[in-house]
JSON list of C-alpha atoms in Angstrom, two decimals:
[
{"chain": "A", "resi": 1, "resn": "MET", "atom": "CA", "xyz": [0.00, 0.00, 0.00]},
{"chain": "A", "resi": 2, "resn": "ILE", "atom": "CA", "xyz": [1.26, 3.50, -0.84]},
{"chain": "A", "resi": 3, "resn": "GLU", "atom": "CA", "xyz": [0.34, 6.10, 1.73]},
{"chain": "A", "resi": 4, "resn": "GLY", "atom": "CA", "xyz": [-1.71, 9.12, 0.66]},
{"chain": "A", "resi": 5, "resn": "TRP", "atom": "CA", "xyz": [0.28, 12.31, 0.27]},
{"chain": "A", "resi": 6, "resn": "GLU", "atom": "CA", "xyz": [-0.54, 15.30, 2.44]},
{"chain": "A", "resi": 7, "resn": "ALA", "atom": "CA", "xyz": [0.10, 18.87, 1.36]},
{"chain": "A", "resi": 8, "resn": "ALA", "atom": "CA", "xyz": [1.82, 20.84, 4.12]},
{"chain": "A", "resi": 9, "resn": "GLY", "atom": "CA", "xyz": [3.05, 24.38, 4.58]},
{"chain": "A", "resi": 10, "resn": "LEU", "atom": "CA", "xyz": [5.54, 26.01, 6.91]},
{"chain": "A", "resi": 11, "resn": "GLY", "atom": "CA", "xyz": [4.38, 27.36, 10.23]},
{"chain": "A", "resi": 12, "resn": "SER", "atom": "CA", "xyz": [5.71, 30.36, 12.09]},
{"chain": "A", "resi": 13, "resn": "PRO", "atom": "CA", "xyz": [9.55, 30.57, 11.93]},
{"chain": "A", "resi": 14, "resn": "GLU", "atom": "CA", "xyz": [9.56, 31.65, 15.59]},
{"chain": "A", "resi": 15, "resn": "MET", "atom": "CA", "xyz": [7.76, 28.48, 16.60]},
{"chain": "A", "resi": 16, "resn": "GLY", "atom": "CA", "xyz": [10.14, 26.33, 14.58]},
{"chain": "A", "resi": 17, "resn": "ASN", "atom": "CA", "xyz": [7.49, 23.80, 13.60]},
{"chain": "A", "resi": 18, "resn": "GLU", "atom": "CA", "xyz": [5.34, 22.85, 10.63]},
{"chain": "A", "resi": 19, "resn": "THR", "atom": "CA", "xyz": [1.58, 23.14, 10.26]},
{"chain": "A", "resi": 20, "resn": "LYS", "atom": "CA", "xyz": [-0.52, 21.50, 7.60]},
{"chain": "A", "resi": 21, "resn": "ARG", "atom": "CA", "xyz": [-2.27, 23.62, 5.04]},
{"chain": "A", "resi": 22, "resn": "PRO", "atom": "CA", "xyz": [-5.29, 22.56, 3.00]},
{"chain": "A", "resi": 23, "resn": "ALA", "atom": "CA", "xyz": [-4.35, 21.02, -0.31]},
{"chain": "A", "resi": 24, "resn": "THR", "atom": "CA", "xyz": [-5.09, 23.02, -3.44]},
{"chain": "A", "resi": 25, "resn": "TYR", "atom": "CA", "xyz": [-6.01, 22.04, -6.96]},
{"chain": "A", "resi": 26, "resn": "GLU", "atom": "CA", "xyz": [-2.50, 23.10, -8.00]},
{"chain": "A", "resi": 27, "resn": "ASP", "atom": "CA", "xyz": [-1.12, 20.41, -5.66]},
{"chain": "A", "resi": 28, "resn": "LEU", "atom": "CA", "xyz": [-3.30, 17.85, -7.36]},
{"chain": "A", "resi": 29, "resn": "MET", "atom": "CA", "xyz": [-2.27, 18.95, -10.86]},
{"chain": "A", "resi": 30, "resn": "ALA", "atom": "CA", "xyz": [1.41, 18.68, -9.90]},
{"chain": "A", "resi": 31, "resn": "LEU", "atom": "CA", "xyz": [1.17, 14.93, -9.25]},
{"chain": "A", "resi": 32, "resn": "PRO", "atom": "CA", "xyz": [2.96, 12.49, -11.59]},
{"chain": "A", "resi": 33, "resn": "GLU", "atom": "CA", "xyz": [0.84, 11.17, -14.46]},
{"chain": "A", "resi": 34, "resn": "ASN", "atom": "CA", "xyz": [0.84, 7.63, -13.05]},
{"chain": "A", "resi": 35, "resn": "MET", "atom": "CA", "xyz": [-0.91, 8.75, -9.86]},
{"chain": "A", "resi": 36, "resn": "VAL", "atom": "CA", "xyz": [-4.63, 9.27, -9.22]},
{"chain": "A", "resi": 37, "resn": "GLY", "atom": "CA", "xyz": [-5.13, 12.32, -7.01]},
{"chain": "A", "resi": 38, "resn": "GLN", "atom": "CA", "xyz": [-8.07, 13.37, -4.85]},
{"chain": "A", "resi": 39, "resn": "ILE", "atom": "CA", "xyz": [-8.64, 16.06, -2.21]},
{"chain": "A", "resi": 40, "resn": "ILE", "atom": "CA", "xyz": [-10.73, 14.96, 0.75]},
{"chain": "A", "resi": 41, "resn": "ASP", "atom": "CA", "xyz": [-11.27, 17.12, 3.84]},
{"chain": "A", "resi": 42, "resn": "GLY", "atom": "CA", "xyz": [-8.36, 19.31, 2.72]},
{"chain": "A", "resi": 43, "resn": "GLU", "atom": "CA", "xyz": [-5.96, 16.36, 2.38]},
{"chain": "A", "resi": 44, "resn": "LEU", "atom": "CA", "xyz": [-4.26, 15.50, -0.89]},
{"chain": "A", "resi": 45, "resn": "ILE", "atom": "CA", "xyz": [-4.46, 11.73, -1.41]},
{"chain": "A", "resi": 46, "resn": "ALA", "atom": "CA", "xyz": [-2.45, 10.23, -4.27]},
{"chain": "A", "resi": 47, "resn": "LEU", "atom": "CA", "xyz": [-2.41, 6.56, -5.18]},
{"chain": "A", "resi": 48, "resn": "PRO", "atom": "CA", "xyz": [-0.89, 4.60, -8.07]},
{"chain": "A", "resi": 49, "resn": "ARG", "atom": "CA", "xyz": [-2.98, 3.17, -10.87]},
{"chain": "A", "resi": 50, "resn": "PRO", "atom": "CA", "xyz": [-4.54, -0.12, -9.72]},
{"chain": "A", "resi": 51, "resn": "ALA", "atom": "CA", "xyz": [-3.48, -3.63, -10.70]},
{"chain": "A", "resi": 52, "resn": "SER", "atom": "CA", "xyz": [-5.09, -5.73, -13.44]},
{"chain": "A", "resi": 53, "resn": "PRO", "atom": "CA", "xyz": [-7.96, -7.37, -11.43]},
{"chain": "A", "resi": 54, "resn": "HIS", "atom": "CA", "xyz": [-9.24, -3.89, -10.55]},
{"chain": "A", "resi": 55, "resn": "ALA", "atom": "CA", "xyz": [-8.81, -2.64, -14.12]},
{"chain": "A", "resi": 56, "resn": "VAL", "atom": "CA", "xyz": [-10.64, -5.63, -15.64]},
{"chain": "A", "resi": 57, "resn": "ALA", "atom": "CA", "xyz": [-13.64, -5.38, -13.30]},
{"chain": "A", "resi": 58, "resn": "HIS", "atom": "CA", "xyz": [-13.78, -1.64, -13.87]},
{"chain": "A", "resi": 59, "resn": "SER", "atom": "CA", "xyz": [-13.59, -1.92, -17.67]},
{"chain": "A", "resi": 60, "resn": "VAL", "atom": "CA", "xyz": [-16.07, -4.77, -18.04]},
{"chain": "A", "resi": 61, "resn": "LEU", "atom": "CA", "xyz": [-18.69, -3.24, -15.77]},
{"chain": "A", "resi": 62, "resn": "GLY", "atom": "CA", "xyz": [-18.39, 0.16, -17.41]},
{"chain": "A", "resi": 63, "resn": "GLY", "atom": "CA", "xyz": [-18.73, -1.35, -20.87]},
{"chain": "A", "resi": 64, "resn": "LEU", "atom": "CA", "xyz": [-21.81, -3.35, -19.94]},
{"chain": "A", "resi": 65, "resn": "LEU", "atom": "CA", "xyz": [-23.55, -0.34, -18.46]},
{"chain": "A", "resi": 66, "resn": "VAL", "atom": "CA", "xyz": [-22.69, 1.97, -21.37]},
{"chain": "A", "resi": 67, "resn": "SER", "atom": "CA", "xyz": [-23.98, -0.51, -23.95]},
{"chain": "A", "resi": 68, "resn": "ARG", "atom": "CA", "xyz": [-27.15, -1.24, -21.98]},
{"chain": "A", "resi": 69, "resn": "PHE", "atom": "CA", "xyz": [-28.11, 2.20, -20.69]},
{"chain": "A", "resi": 70, "resn": "GLN", "atom": "CA", "xyz": [-26.45, 4.74, -22.94]},
{"chain": "A", "resi": 71, "resn": "VAL", "atom": "CA", "xyz": [-25.64, 3.83, -26.53]},
{"chain": "A", "resi": 72, "resn": "GLY", "atom": "CA", "xyz": [-26.93, 0.32, -27.30]},
{"chain": "A", "resi": 73, "resn": "GLN", "atom": "CA", "xyz": [-29.62, -0.06, -29.96]},
{"chain": "A", "resi": 74, "resn": "ARG", "atom": "CA", "xyz": [-31.98, -1.65, -27.43]},
{"chain": "A", "resi": 75, "resn": "ALA", "atom": "CA", "xyz": [-30.84, 0.45, -24.49]},
{"chain": "A", "resi": 76, "resn": "PRO", "atom": "CA", "xyz": [-33.61, 2.09, -22.46]},
{"chain": "A", "resi": 77, "resn": "GLY", "atom": "CA", "xyz": [-31.38, 5.15, -22.30]},
{"chain": "A", "resi": 78, "resn": "GLY", "atom": "CA", "xyz": [-31.75, 7.72, -19.59]},
{"chain": "A", "resi": 79, "resn": "TRP", "atom": "CA", "xyz": [-28.16, 7.63, -18.31]},
{"chain": "A", "resi": 80, "resn": "TRP", "atom": "CA", "xyz": [-24.71, 9.07, -18.87]},
{"chain": "A", "resi": 81, "resn": "ILE", "atom": "CA", "xyz": [-22.09, 6.54, -17.72]},
{"chain": "A", "resi": 82, "resn": "VAL", "atom": "CA", "xyz": [-18.60, 8.00, -17.28]},
{"chain": "A", "resi": 83, "resn": "THR", "atom": "CA", "xyz": [-15.33, 6.30, -16.33]},
{"chain": "A", "resi": 84, "resn": "GLU", "atom": "CA", "xyz": [-13.13, 8.02, -13.74]},
{"chain": "A", "resi": 85, "resn": "PRO", "atom": "CA", "xyz": [-14.86, 11.41, -13.81]},
{"chain": "A", "resi": 86, "resn": "GLU", "atom": "CA", "xyz": [-13.36, 14.17, -11.69]},
{"chain": "A", "resi": 87, "resn": "LEU", "atom": "CA", "xyz": [-15.98, 15.47, -9.26]},
{"chain": "A", "resi": 88, "resn": "HIS", "atom": "CA", "xyz": [-15.74, 18.84, -7.53]},
{"chain": "A", "resi": 89, "resn": "VAL", "atom": "CA", "xyz": [-18.24, 18.78, -4.66]},
{"chain": "A", "resi": 90, "resn": "GLY", "atom": "CA", "xyz": [-17.93, 21.37, -1.94]},
{"chain": "A", "resi": 91, "resn": "GLN", "atom": "CA", "xyz": [-14.24, 21.60, -1.07]},
{"chain": "A", "resi": 92, "resn": "ASP", "atom": "CA", "xyz": [-13.59, 17.99, -2.08]},
{"chain": "A", "resi": 93, "resn": "VAL", "atom": "CA", "xyz": [-12.24, 16.59, -5.35]},
{"chain": "A", "resi": 94, "resn": "LEU", "atom": "CA", "xyz": [-13.12, 12.92, -5.91]},
{"chain": "A", "resi": 95, "resn": "VAL", "atom": "CA", "xyz": [-12.45, 10.44, -8.70]},
{"chain": "A", "resi": 96, "resn": "PRO", "atom": "CA", "xyz": [-14.82, 7.45, -8.55]},
{"chain": "A", "resi": 97, "resn": "ASP", "atom": "CA", "xyz": [-14.08, 4.49, -10.79]},
{"chain": "A", "resi": 98, "resn": "ILE", "atom": "CA", "xyz": [-17.41, 4.85, -12.61]},
{"chain": "A", "resi": 99, "resn": "ALA", "atom": "CA", "xyz": [-20.30, 7.27, -12.16]},
{"chain": "A", "resi": 100, "resn": "GLY", "atom": "CA", "xyz": [-23.72, 7.69, -13.72]},
{"chain": "A", "resi": 101, "resn": "TRP", "atom": "CA", "xyz": [-26.06, 10.65, -14.14]},
{"chain": "A", "resi": 102, "resn": "ARG", "atom": "CA", "xyz": [-29.73, 10.34, -15.02]},
{"chain": "A", "resi": 103, "resn": "ARG", "atom": "CA", "xyz": [-30.39, 12.39, -18.13]},
{"chain": "A", "resi": 104, "resn": "GLU", "atom": "CA", "xyz": [-33.39, 14.01, -16.51]},
{"chain": "A", "resi": 105, "resn": "ARG", "atom": "CA", "xyz": [-30.86, 15.74, -14.21]},
{"chain": "A", "resi": 106, "resn": "MET", "atom": "CA", "xyz": [-28.10, 16.22, -16.81]},
{"chain": "A", "resi": 107, "resn": "PRO", "atom": "CA", "xyz": [-29.79, 16.32, -20.23]},
{"chain": "A", "resi": 108, "resn": "MET", "atom": "CA", "xyz": [-26.63, 17.30, -22.13]},
{"chain": "A", "resi": 109, "resn": "MET", "atom": "CA", "xyz": [-23.03, 16.15, -21.77]},
{"chain": "A", "resi": 110, "resn": "ARG", "atom": "CA", "xyz": [-21.14, 19.43, -21.86]},
{"chain": "A", "resi": 111, "resn": "ARG", "atom": "CA", "xyz": [-17.44, 19.87, -22.60]},
{"chain": "A", "resi": 112, "resn": "VAL", "atom": "CA", "xyz": [-16.11, 20.46, -19.08]},
{"chain": "A", "resi": 113, "resn": "PRO", "atom": "CA", "xyz": [-12.81, 19.62, -17.29]},
{"chain": "A", "resi": 114, "resn": "PHE", "atom": "CA", "xyz": [-14.69, 18.29, -14.25]},
{"chain": "A", "resi": 115, "resn": "PHE", "atom": "CA", "xyz": [-18.22, 17.80, -12.92]},
{"chain": "A", "resi": 116, "resn": "THR", "atom": "CA", "xyz": [-19.84, 19.89, -10.19]},
{"chain": "A", "resi": 117, "resn": "LEU", "atom": "CA", "xyz": [-23.19, 18.08, -10.31]},
{"chain": "A", "resi": 118, "resn": "ALA", "atom": "CA", "xyz": [-23.07, 15.02, -8.05]},
{"chain": "A", "resi": 119, "resn": "PRO", "atom": "CA", "xyz": [-23.86, 11.72, -9.82]},
{"chain": "A", "resi": 120, "resn": "ASP", "atom": "CA", "xyz": [-26.96, 9.63, -9.19]},
{"chain": "A", "resi": 121, "resn": "TRP", "atom": "CA", "xyz": [-24.90, 6.44, -8.97]},
{"chain": "A", "resi": 122, "resn": "VAL", "atom": "CA", "xyz": [-21.26, 5.74, -8.16]},
{"chain": "A", "resi": 123, "resn": "CYS", "atom": "CA", "xyz": [-19.18, 2.58, -8.34]},
{"chain": "A", "resi": 124, "resn": "GLU", "atom": "CA", "xyz": [-15.92, 2.12, -6.47]},
{"chain": "A", "resi": 125, "resn": "VAL", "atom": "CA", "xyz": [-13.76, -0.90, -7.32]},
{"chain": "A", "resi": 126, "resn": "LEU", "atom": "CA", "xyz": [-11.93, -1.78, -4.12]},
{"chain": "A", "resi": 127, "resn": "SER", "atom": "CA", "xyz": [-8.21, -2.44, -3.92]},
{"chain": "A", "resi": 128, "resn": "PRO", "atom": "CA", "xyz": [-5.91, -3.02, -0.92]},
{"chain": "A", "resi": 129, "resn": "SER", "atom": "CA", "xyz": [-4.79, 0.63, -0.96]},
{"chain": "A", "resi": 130, "resn": "THR", "atom": "CA", "xyz": [-8.23, 2.23, -1.34]},
{"chain": "A", "resi": 131, "resn": "TRP", "atom": "CA", "xyz": [-10.90, 0.09, 0.35]},
{"chain": "A", "resi": 132, "resn": "LYS", "atom": "CA", "xyz": [-10.94, 2.02, 3.65]},
{"chain": "A", "resi": 133, "resn": "LEU", "atom": "CA", "xyz": [-11.15, 5.34, 1.83]},
{"chain": "A", "resi": 134, "resn": "ASP", "atom": "CA", "xyz": [-13.90, 4.08, -0.51]},
{"chain": "A", "resi": 135, "resn": "ARG", "atom": "CA", "xyz": [-15.99, 2.53, 2.27]},
{"chain": "A", "resi": 136, "resn": "ASN", "atom": "CA", "xyz": [-15.75, 5.39, 4.71]},
{"chain": "A", "resi": 137, "resn": "ARG", "atom": "CA", "xyz": [-14.74, 8.93, 3.81]},
{"chain": "A", "resi": 138, "resn": "LYS", "atom": "CA", "xyz": [-15.82, 8.83, 0.17]},
{"chain": "A", "resi": 139, "resn": "ARG", "atom": "CA", "xyz": [-19.19, 7.20, 0.92]},
{"chain": "A", "resi": 140, "resn": "GLU", "atom": "CA", "xyz": [-19.83, 9.87, 3.55]},
{"chain": "A", "resi": 141, "resn": "ILE", "atom": "CA", "xyz": [-19.25, 12.58, 0.95]},
{"chain": "A", "resi": 142, "resn": "TYR", "atom": "CA", "xyz": [-21.46, 10.82, -1.60]},
{"chain": "A", "resi": 143, "resn": "ALA", "atom": "CA", "xyz": [-24.27, 10.69, 0.96]},
{"chain": "A", "resi": 144, "resn": "ARG", "atom": "CA", "xyz": [-23.75, 14.34, 1.84]},
{"chain": "A", "resi": 145, "resn": "GLU", "atom": "CA", "xyz": [-23.98, 15.34, -1.82]},
{"chain": "A", "resi": 146, "resn": "GLY", "atom": "CA", "xyz": [-27.18, 13.36, -2.46]},
{"chain": "A", "resi": 147, "resn": "VAL", "atom": "CA", "xyz": [-25.84, 10.45, -4.55]},
{"chain": "A", "resi": 148, "resn": "GLY", "atom": "CA", "xyz": [-28.66, 7.90, -4.73]},
{"chain": "A", "resi": 149, "resn": "HIS", "atom": "CA", "xyz": [-26.75, 4.62, -5.04]},
{"chain": "A", "resi": 150, "resn": "VAL", "atom": "CA", "xyz": [-23.23, 3.33, -4.41]},
{"chain": "A", "resi": 151, "resn": "TRP", "atom": "CA", "xyz": [-21.82, 0.03, -5.63]},
{"chain": "A", "resi": 152, "resn": "LEU", "atom": "CA", "xyz": [-18.68, -1.47, -4.09]},
{"chain": "A", "resi": 153, "resn": "VAL", "atom": "CA", "xyz": [-17.01, -4.07, -6.30]},
{"chain": "A", "resi": 154, "resn": "ASP", "atom": "CA", "xyz": [-14.31, -6.23, -4.68]},
{"chain": "A", "resi": 155, "resn": "PRO", "atom": "CA", "xyz": [-12.26, -8.23, -7.23]},
{"chain": "A", "resi": 156, "resn": "THR", "atom": "CA", "xyz": [-10.34, -10.03, -4.47]},
{"chain": "A", "resi": 157, "resn": "ALA", "atom": "CA", "xyz": [-13.48, -11.33, -2.73]},
{"chain": "A", "resi": 158, "resn": "LYS", "atom": "CA", "xyz": [-15.34, -11.49, -6.08]},
{"chain": "A", "resi": 159, "resn": "ALA", "atom": "CA", "xyz": [-18.23, -9.62, -4.55]},
{"chain": "A", "resi": 160, "resn": "LEU", "atom": "CA", "xyz": [-20.64, -6.76, -5.22]},
{"chain": "A", "resi": 161, "resn": "GLU", "atom": "CA", "xyz": [-22.32, -4.70, -2.49]},
{"chain": "A", "resi": 162, "resn": "VAL", "atom": "CA", "xyz": [-25.21, -2.40, -3.39]},
{"chain": "A", "resi": 163, "resn": "PHE", "atom": "CA", "xyz": [-26.27, 0.56, -1.24]},
{"chain": "A", "resi": 164, "resn": "ALA", "atom": "CA", "xyz": [-29.11, 3.07, -1.57]},
{"chain": "A", "resi": 165, "resn": "ARG", "atom": "CA", "xyz": [-29.34, 6.36, 0.28]},
{"chain": "A", "resi": 166, "resn": "ARG", "atom": "CA", "xyz": [-32.29, 6.46, 2.65]},
{"chain": "A", "resi": 167, "resn": "GLU", "atom": "CA", "xyz": [-32.83, 9.61, 4.76]},
{"chain": "A", "resi": 168, "resn": "GLY", "atom": "CA", "xyz": [-29.18, 10.55, 4.40]},
{"chain": "A", "resi": 169, "resn": "GLU", "atom": "CA", "xyz": [-27.83, 7.12, 5.38]},
{"chain": "A", "resi": 170, "resn": "TRP", "atom": "CA", "xyz": [-26.65, 4.15, 3.34]},
{"chain": "A", "resi": 171, "resn": "ALA", "atom": "CA", "xyz": [-28.98, 1.15, 3.41]},
{"chain": "A", "resi": 172, "resn": "ALA", "atom": "CA", "xyz": [-27.71, -2.21, 2.13]},
{"chain": "A", "resi": 173, "resn": "ARG", "atom": "CA", "xyz": [-29.77, -3.32, -0.88]},
{"chain": "A", "resi": 174, "resn": "GLY", "atom": "CA", "xyz": [-27.93, -6.45, -1.89]},
{"chain": "A", "resi": 175, "resn": "GLN", "atom": "CA", "xyz": [-24.74, -8.45, -1.46]},
{"chain": "A", "resi": 176, "resn": "TYR", "atom": "CA", "xyz": [-23.68, -10.83, -4.22]},
{"chain": "A", "resi": 177, "resn": "SER", "atom": "CA", "xyz": [-20.63, -12.91, -4.97]},
{"chain": "A", "resi": 178, "resn": "GLY", "atom": "CA", "xyz": [-19.00, -15.39, -7.31]},
{"chain": "A", "resi": 179, "resn": "ASP", "atom": "CA", "xyz": [-20.72, -16.07, -10.63]},
{"chain": "A", "resi": 180, "resn": "ALA", "atom": "CA", "xyz": [-24.18, -14.93, -9.56]},
{"chain": "A", "resi": 181, "resn": "CYS", "atom": "CA", "xyz": [-26.45, -13.26, -12.09]},
{"chain": "A", "resi": 182, "resn": "VAL", "atom": "CA", "xyz": [-28.04, -10.26, -10.42]},
{"chain": "A", "resi": 183, "resn": "ARG", "atom": "CA", "xyz": [-30.37, -7.35, -11.09]},
{"chain": "A", "resi": 184, "resn": "ALA", "atom": "CA", "xyz": [-29.15, -4.56, -8.85]},
{"chain": "A", "resi": 185, "resn": "GLU", "atom": "CA", "xyz": [-30.72, -1.14, -8.44]},
{"chain": "A", "resi": 186, "resn": "PRO", "atom": "CA", "xyz": [-30.70, 1.30, -10.07]},
{"chain": "A", "resi": 187, "resn": "PHE", "atom": "CA", "xyz": [-29.88, -0.87, -13.11]},
{"chain": "A", "resi": 188, "resn": "GLU", "atom": "CA", "xyz": [-32.43, -3.65, -12.68]},
{"chain": "A", "resi": 189, "resn": "ASP", "atom": "CA", "xyz": [-32.98, -3.81, -16.46]},
{"chain": "A", "resi": 190, "resn": "LEU", "atom": "CA", "xyz": [-29.55, -5.43, -16.78]},
{"chain": "A", "resi": 191, "resn": "GLU", "atom": "CA", "xyz": [-28.98, -9.01, -15.69]},
{"chain": "A", "resi": 192, "resn": "LEU", "atom": "CA", "xyz": [-25.37, -8.71, -14.61]},
{"chain": "A", "resi": 193, "resn": "ASP", "atom": "CA", "xyz": [-23.20, -11.82, -14.75]},
{"chain": "A", "resi": 194, "resn": "LEU", "atom": "CA", "xyz": [-20.70, -11.14, -11.97]},
{"chain": "A", "resi": 195, "resn": "GLY", "atom": "CA", "xyz": [-18.39, -13.85, -13.28]},
{"chain": "A", "resi": 196, "resn": "ALA", "atom": "CA", "xyz": [-17.53, -11.59, -16.22]},
{"chain": "A", "resi": 197, "resn": "LEU", "atom": "CA", "xyz": [-15.91, -9.12, -13.84]},
{"chain": "A", "resi": 198, "resn": "TRP", "atom": "CA", "xyz": [-13.25, -11.50, -12.55]},
{"chain": "A", "resi": 199, "resn": "PRO", "atom": "CA", "xyz": [-11.58, -13.64, -15.21]},
{"chain": "A", "resi": 200, "resn": "PRO", "atom": "CA", "xyz": [-9.44, -16.64, -14.25]},
{"chain": "A", "resi": 201, "resn": "GLU", "atom": "CA", "xyz": [-6.27, -15.50, -12.54]},
{"chain": "A", "resi": 202, "resn": "LEU", "atom": "CA", "xyz": [-2.90, -16.19, -14.08]},
{"chain": "A", "resi": 203, "resn": "GLU", "atom": "CA", "xyz": [0.40, -16.27, -12.25]},
{"chain": "A", "resi": 204, "resn": "ALA", "atom": "CA", "xyz": [2.46, -13.13, -12.59]},
{"chain": "A", "resi": 205, "resn": "PRO", "atom": "CA", "xyz": [5.36, -13.49, -15.05]}
]
């Protein structure tokens, strides 16, 4: 696990100590290209790109949802599905793995560097370096901003957890694992074969 980076500034020279300063967007933009940066509660958190199990689950799920709910010939439509969007909500900058907006709330996809409208659905694909952040601090912000549903996909446990916001709190709406075929809100029109998200593992070269 790589620790999150914190932006810090110098304190008073007379005191001879250091005090933290809130991270800025300039701090985030200065990160190396191979790092994913976020600002949460004033802290700059930077993590490396995830390993292949995470990337496969992320890519497959995103592709299935795009083809079923956005661009497919038989898609019911009604959604924008975006991979790794940058969200600016309050003072926080978040990058979920996948996010979805109902078109009734965002009719047009504008050319913007980041989104200030919170999504209706968010998916976080868990990894050893991010699972605590995804389950706790980020979910709290999603609830605060009115996100309706959160999915947590765990490639290691081969599991999907589905949560819906009820009166400002997250209520569990389903827990699935292995090769189950599920219909999970808010995408019940799709029968999702979980087995497609975790292909057979090969030994590292």
